[in-house]
Short mmCIF file of C-alpha atoms in Angstrom, two decimals:
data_model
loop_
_atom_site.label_atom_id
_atom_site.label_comp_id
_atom_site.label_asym_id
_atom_site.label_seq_id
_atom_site.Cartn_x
_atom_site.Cartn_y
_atom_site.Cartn_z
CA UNK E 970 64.95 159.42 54.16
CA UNK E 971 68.31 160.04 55.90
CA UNK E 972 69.81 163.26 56.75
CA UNK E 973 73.35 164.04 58.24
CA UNK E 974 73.07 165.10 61.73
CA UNK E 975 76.71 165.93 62.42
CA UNK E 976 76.14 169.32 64.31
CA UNK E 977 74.14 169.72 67.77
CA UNK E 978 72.28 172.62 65.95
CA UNK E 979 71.25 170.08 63.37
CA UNK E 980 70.01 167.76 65.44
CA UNK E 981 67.84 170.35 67.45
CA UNK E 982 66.38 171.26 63.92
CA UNK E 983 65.94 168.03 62.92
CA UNK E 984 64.10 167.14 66.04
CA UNK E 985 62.20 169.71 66.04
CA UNK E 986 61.15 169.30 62.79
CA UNK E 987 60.00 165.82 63.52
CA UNK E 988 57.70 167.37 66.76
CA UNK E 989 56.23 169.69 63.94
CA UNK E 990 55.65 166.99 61.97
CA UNK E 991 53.89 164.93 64.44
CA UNK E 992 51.92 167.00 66.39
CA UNK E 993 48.48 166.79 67.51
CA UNK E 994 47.85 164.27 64.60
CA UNK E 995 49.77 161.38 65.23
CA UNK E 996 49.66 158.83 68.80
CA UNK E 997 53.25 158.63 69.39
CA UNK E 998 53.82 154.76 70.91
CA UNK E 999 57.22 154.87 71.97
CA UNK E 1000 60.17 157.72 72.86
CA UNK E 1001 63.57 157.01 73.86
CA UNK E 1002 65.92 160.32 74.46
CA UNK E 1003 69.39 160.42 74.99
CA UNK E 1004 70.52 163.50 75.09
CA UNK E 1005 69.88 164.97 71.45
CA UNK E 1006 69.74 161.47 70.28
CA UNK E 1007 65.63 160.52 70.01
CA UNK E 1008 64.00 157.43 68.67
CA UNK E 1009 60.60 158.19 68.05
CA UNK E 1010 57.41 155.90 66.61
CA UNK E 1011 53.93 157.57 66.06
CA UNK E 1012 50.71 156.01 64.78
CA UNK E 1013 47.91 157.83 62.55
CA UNK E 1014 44.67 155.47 63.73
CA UNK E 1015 41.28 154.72 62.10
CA UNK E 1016 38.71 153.03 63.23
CA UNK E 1017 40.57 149.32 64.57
CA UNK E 1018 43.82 149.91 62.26
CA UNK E 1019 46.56 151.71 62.81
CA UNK E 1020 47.02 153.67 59.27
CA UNK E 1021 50.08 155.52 59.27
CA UNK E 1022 53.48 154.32 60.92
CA UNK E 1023 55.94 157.11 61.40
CA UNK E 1024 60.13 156.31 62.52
CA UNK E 1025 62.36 158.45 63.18
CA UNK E 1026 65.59 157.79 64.35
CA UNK E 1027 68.77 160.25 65.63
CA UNK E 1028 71.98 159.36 66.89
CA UNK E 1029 74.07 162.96 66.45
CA UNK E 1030 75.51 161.79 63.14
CA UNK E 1031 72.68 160.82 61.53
CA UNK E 1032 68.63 161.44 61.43
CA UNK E 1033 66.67 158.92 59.54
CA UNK E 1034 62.74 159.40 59.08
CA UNK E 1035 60.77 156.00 57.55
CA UNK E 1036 57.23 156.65 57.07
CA UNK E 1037 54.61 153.28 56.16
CA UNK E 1038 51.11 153.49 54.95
CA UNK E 1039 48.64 150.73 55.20
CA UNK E 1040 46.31 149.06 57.41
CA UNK E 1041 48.41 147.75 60.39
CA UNK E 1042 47.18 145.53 63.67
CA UNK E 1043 47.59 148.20 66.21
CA UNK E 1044 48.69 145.27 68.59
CA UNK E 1045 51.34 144.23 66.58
CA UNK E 1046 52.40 147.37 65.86
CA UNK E 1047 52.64 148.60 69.66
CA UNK E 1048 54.37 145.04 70.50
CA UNK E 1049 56.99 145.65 67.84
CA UNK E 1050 57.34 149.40 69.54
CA UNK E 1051 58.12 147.86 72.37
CA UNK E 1052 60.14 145.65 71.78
CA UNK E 1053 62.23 148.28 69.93
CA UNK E 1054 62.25 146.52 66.41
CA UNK E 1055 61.10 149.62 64.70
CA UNK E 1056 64.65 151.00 65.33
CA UNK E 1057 66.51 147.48 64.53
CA UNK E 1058 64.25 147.32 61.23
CA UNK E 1059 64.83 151.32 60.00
CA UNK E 1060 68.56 150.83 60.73
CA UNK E 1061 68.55 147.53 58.74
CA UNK E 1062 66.09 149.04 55.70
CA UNK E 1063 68.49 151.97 55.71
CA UNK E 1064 71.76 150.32 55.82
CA UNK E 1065 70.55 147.81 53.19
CA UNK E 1066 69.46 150.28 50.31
CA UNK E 1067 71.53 153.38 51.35
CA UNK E 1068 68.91 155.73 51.66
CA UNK E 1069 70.09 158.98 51.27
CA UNK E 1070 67.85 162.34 50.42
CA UNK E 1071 69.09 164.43 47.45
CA UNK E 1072 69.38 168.04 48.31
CA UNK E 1073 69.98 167.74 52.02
CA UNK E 1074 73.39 169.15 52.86
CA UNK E 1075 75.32 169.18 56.02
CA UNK E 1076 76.12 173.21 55.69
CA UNK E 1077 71.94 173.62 56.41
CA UNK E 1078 71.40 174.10 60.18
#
């Protein structure tokens, strides 16, 4: 899902909304703020897999939230978090089938 991010109020929501999201249930892996620009993964694990993958990505224009379910290799997973391919691969699954959410608007702060 993508989301326009245009206004520093949005951003803060949008953020925030993402730390509501995650909470207590998810392991979050890797952070990297700038600002109100954030690039977040969190993990959801059980047992030896990681479950749930959760990106989210903001860069004042834009917020962008992937989400993958599965059974992931928890080493792979923190390797790729890293190595910051998590944000390289969101940007390029974005960019490659225009994303967009219906019924977001940038007037909602």
């Amino acid at each position: 899902m993508q989301f326009p991010s245009t206004t520093t109020s949005r951003t803060r929501f949008l953020n925030q909304q993402m730390n509501g999201i995650t909470g207590n249930s998810f392991i979050e892996i890797f952070r990297k703020n700038d600002e109100l620009k954030r690039n977040v993964v969190s993990v959801r694990e059980r047992k030896n897999l990681v479950k749930e993958i959760l990106i989210y990505n903001n860069d004042n224009q834009t917020g962008s939230f992937l989400y993958f379910n599965g059974d992931f290799d928890p080493a792979k997973v923190r390797e790729m978090a890293k190595n910051e391919q998590f944000t390289k691969f969101g940007d390029n699954l974005i960019n490659q089938f225009g994303a967009s959410t219906p019924g977001i608007n940038s007037q909602n702060k």
